[in-house]
mmCIF file with all atom_site columns, C-alpha atoms in Angstrom:
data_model
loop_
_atom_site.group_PDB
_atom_site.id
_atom_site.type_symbol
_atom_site.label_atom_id
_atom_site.label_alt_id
_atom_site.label_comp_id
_atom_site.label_asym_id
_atom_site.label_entity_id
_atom_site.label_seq_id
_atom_site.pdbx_PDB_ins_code
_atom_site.Cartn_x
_atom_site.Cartn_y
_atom_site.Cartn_z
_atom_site.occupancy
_atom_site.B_iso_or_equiv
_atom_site.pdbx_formal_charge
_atom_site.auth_seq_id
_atom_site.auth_comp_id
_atom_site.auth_asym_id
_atom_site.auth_atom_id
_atom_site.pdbx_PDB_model_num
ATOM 1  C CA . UNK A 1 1  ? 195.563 93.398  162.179 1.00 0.00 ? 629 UNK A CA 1
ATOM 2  C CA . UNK A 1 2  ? 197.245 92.432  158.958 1.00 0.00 ? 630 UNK A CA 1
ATOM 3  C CA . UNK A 1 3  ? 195.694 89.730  156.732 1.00 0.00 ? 631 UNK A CA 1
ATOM 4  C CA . UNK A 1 4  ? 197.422 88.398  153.596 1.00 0.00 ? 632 UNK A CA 1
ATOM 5  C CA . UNK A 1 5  ? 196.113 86.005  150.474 1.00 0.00 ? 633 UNK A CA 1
ATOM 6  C CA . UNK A 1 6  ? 199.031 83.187  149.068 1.00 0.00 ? 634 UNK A CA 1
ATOM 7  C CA . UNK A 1 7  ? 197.802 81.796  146.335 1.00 0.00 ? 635 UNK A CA 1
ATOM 8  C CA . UNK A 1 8  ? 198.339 78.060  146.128 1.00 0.00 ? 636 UNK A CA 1
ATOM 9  C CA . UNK A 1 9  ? 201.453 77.094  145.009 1.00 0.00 ? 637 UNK A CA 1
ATOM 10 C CA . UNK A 1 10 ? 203.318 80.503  145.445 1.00 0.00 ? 638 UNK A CA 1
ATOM 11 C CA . UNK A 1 11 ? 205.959 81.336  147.969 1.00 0.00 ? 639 UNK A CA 1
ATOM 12 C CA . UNK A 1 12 ? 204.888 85.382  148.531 1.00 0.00 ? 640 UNK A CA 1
ATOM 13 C CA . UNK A 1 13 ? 201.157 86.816  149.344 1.00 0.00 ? 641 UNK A CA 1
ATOM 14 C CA . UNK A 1 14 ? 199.694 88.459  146.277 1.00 0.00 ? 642 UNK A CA 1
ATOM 15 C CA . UNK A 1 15 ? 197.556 91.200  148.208 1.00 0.00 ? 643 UNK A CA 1
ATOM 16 C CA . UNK A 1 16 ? 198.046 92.409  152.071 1.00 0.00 ? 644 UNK A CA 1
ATOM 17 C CA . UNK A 1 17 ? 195.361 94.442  153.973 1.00 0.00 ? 645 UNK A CA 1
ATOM 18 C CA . UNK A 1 18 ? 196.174 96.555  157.356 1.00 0.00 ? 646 UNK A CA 1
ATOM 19 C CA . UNK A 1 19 ? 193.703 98.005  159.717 1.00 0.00 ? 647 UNK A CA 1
ATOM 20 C CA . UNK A 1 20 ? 195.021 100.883 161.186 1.00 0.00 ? 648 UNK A CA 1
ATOM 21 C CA . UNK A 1 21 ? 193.314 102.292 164.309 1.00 0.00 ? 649 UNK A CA 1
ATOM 22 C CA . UNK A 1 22 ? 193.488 106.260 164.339 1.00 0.00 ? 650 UNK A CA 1
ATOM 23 C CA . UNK A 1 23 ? 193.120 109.058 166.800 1.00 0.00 ? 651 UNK A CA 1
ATOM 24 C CA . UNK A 1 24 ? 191.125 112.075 165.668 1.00 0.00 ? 652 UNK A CA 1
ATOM 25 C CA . UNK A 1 25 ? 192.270 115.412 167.607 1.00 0.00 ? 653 UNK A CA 1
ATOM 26 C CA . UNK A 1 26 ? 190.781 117.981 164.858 1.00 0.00 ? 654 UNK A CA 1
ATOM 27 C CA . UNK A 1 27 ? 187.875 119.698 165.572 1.00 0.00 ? 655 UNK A CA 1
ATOM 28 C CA . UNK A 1 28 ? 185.607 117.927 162.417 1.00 0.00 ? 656 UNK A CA 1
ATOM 29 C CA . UNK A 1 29 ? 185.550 114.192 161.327 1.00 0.00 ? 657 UNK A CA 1
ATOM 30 C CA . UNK A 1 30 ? 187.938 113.085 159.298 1.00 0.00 ? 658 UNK A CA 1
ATOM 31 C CA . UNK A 1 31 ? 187.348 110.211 156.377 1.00 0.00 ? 659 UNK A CA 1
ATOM 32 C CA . UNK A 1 32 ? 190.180 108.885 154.086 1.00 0.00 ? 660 UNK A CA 1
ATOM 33 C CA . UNK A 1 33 ? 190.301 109.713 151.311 1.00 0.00 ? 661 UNK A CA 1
ATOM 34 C CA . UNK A 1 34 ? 193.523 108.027 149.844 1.00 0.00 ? 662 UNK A CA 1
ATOM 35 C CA . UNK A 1 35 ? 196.687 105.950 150.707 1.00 0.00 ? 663 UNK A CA 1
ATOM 36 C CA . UNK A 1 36 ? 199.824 105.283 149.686 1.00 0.00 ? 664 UNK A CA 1
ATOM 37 C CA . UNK A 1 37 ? 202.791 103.188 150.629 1.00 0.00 ? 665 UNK A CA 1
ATOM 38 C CA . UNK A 1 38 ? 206.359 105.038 150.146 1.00 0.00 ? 666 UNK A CA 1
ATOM 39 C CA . UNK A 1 39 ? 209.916 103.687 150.242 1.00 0.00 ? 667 UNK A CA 1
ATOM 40 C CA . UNK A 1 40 ? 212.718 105.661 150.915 1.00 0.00 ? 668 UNK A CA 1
ATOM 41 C CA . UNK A 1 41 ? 213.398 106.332 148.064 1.00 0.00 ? 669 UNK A CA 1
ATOM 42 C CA . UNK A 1 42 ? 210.415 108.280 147.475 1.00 0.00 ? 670 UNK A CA 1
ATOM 43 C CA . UNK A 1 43 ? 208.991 105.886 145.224 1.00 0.00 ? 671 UNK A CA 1
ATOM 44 C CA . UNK A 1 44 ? 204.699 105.129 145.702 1.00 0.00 ? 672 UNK A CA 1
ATOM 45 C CA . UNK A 1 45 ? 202.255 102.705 145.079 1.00 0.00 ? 673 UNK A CA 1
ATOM 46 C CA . UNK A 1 46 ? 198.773 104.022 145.900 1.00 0.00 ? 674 UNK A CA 1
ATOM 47 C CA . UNK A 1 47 ? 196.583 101.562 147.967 1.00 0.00 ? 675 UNK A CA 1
ATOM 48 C CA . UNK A 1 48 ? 193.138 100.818 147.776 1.00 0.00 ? 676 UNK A CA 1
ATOM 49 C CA . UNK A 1 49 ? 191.103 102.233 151.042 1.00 0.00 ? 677 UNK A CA 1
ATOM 50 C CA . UNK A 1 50 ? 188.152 101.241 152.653 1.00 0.00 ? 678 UNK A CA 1
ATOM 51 C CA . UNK A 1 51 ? 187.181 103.690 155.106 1.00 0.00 ? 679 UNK A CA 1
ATOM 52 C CA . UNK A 1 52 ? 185.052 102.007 158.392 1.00 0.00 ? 680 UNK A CA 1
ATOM 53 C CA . UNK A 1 53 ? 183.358 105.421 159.237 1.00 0.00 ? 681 UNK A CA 1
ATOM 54 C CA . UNK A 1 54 ? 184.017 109.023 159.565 1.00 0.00 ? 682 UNK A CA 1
ATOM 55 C CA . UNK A 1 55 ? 186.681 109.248 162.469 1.00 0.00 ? 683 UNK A CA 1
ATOM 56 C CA . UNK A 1 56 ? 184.572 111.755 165.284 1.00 0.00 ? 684 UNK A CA 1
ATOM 57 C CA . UNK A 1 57 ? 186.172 115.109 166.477 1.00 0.00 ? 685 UNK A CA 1
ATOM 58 C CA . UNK A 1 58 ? 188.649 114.430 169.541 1.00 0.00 ? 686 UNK A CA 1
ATOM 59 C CA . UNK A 1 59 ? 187.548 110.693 169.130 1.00 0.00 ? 687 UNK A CA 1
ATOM 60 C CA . UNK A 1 60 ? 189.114 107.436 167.757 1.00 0.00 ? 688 UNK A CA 1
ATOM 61 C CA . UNK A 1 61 ? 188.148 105.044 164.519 1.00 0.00 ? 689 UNK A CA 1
ATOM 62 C CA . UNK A 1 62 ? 189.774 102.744 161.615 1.00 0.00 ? 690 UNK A CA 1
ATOM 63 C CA . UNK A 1 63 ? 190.379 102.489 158.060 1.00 0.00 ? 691 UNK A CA 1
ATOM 64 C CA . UNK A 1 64 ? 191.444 99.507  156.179 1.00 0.00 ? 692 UNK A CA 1
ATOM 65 C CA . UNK A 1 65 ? 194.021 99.739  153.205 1.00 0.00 ? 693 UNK A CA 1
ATOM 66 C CA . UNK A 1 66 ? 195.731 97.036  151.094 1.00 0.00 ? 694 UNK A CA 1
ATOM 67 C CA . UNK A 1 67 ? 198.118 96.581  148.564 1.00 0.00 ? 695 UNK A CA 1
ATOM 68 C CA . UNK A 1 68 ? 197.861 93.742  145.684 1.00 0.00 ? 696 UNK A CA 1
ATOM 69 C CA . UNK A 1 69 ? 200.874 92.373  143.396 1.00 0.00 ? 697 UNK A CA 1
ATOM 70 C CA . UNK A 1 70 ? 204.375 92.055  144.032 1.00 0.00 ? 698 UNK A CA 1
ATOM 71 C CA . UNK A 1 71 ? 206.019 92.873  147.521 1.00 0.00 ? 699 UNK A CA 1
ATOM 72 C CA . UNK A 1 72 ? 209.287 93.670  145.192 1.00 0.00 ? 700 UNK A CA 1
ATOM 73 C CA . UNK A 1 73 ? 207.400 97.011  144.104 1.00 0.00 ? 701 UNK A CA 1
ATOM 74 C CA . UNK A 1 74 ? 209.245 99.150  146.350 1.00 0.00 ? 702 UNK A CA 1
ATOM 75 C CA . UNK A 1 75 ? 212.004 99.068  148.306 1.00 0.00 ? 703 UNK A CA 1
ATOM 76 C CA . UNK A 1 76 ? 211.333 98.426  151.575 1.00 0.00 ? 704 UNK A CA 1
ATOM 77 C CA . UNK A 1 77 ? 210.839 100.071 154.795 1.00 0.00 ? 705 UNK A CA 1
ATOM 78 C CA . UNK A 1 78 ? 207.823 101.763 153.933 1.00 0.00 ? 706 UNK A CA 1
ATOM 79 C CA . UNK A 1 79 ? 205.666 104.250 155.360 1.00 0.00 ? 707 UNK A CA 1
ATOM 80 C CA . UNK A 1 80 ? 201.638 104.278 154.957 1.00 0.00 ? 708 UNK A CA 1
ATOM 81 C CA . UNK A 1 81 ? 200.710 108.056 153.770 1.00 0.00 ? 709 UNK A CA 1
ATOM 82 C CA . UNK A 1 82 ? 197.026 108.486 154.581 1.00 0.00 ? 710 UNK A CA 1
ATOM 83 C CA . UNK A 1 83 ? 195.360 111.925 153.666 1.00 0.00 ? 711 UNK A CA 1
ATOM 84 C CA . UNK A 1 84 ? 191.603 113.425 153.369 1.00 0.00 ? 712 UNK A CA 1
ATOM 85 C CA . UNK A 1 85 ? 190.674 115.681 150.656 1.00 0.00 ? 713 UNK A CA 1
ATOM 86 C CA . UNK A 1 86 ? 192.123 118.596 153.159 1.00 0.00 ? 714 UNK A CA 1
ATOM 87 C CA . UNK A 1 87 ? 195.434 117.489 153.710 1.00 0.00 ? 715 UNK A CA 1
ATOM 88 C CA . UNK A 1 88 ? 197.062 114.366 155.268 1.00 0.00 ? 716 UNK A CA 1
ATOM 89 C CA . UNK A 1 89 ? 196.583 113.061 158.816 1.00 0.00 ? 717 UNK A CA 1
#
């Protein structure tokens, strides 16, 4: 699901929000703890999270992160980085 705000009068959205469905194989929960979006370039922009739940051991959940501002930030394809305070995913 992607959901994006355009506000009146301009051509581009000003903020974006994904919900990203994840499978949990690890043997504890996992919760996000941040999120970035990455060009290839290497270049970031960190994105604000909003985590639904803990994601259970061997068990599915979602997390919710969005981006607001200009699109032209980065150069684009991206990937979404997501990590916990252990490591990333």
């Amino acid at each position: 699901m992607k959901d994006s705000y355009t506000p009146t009068g301009e051509a581009h959205p000003a903020s974006v929000a994904v919900r990203l469905r994840l499978l949990n194989p690890g043997a504890e929960p996992w919760t996000l703890a941040g999120a970035a979006l990455v060009d290839s370039a290497g270049e970031q922009v960190e994105l604000a999270r909003w985590p639904l739940a803990p994601i259970p051991t061997n068990g599915a959940g979602a997390v919710v992160v969005g981006i607001k501002g200009e699109r032209a930030q980065l150069g684009c394809p991206c990937t979404v980085k997501l990590w916990e305070a252990t490591g990333p995913l």
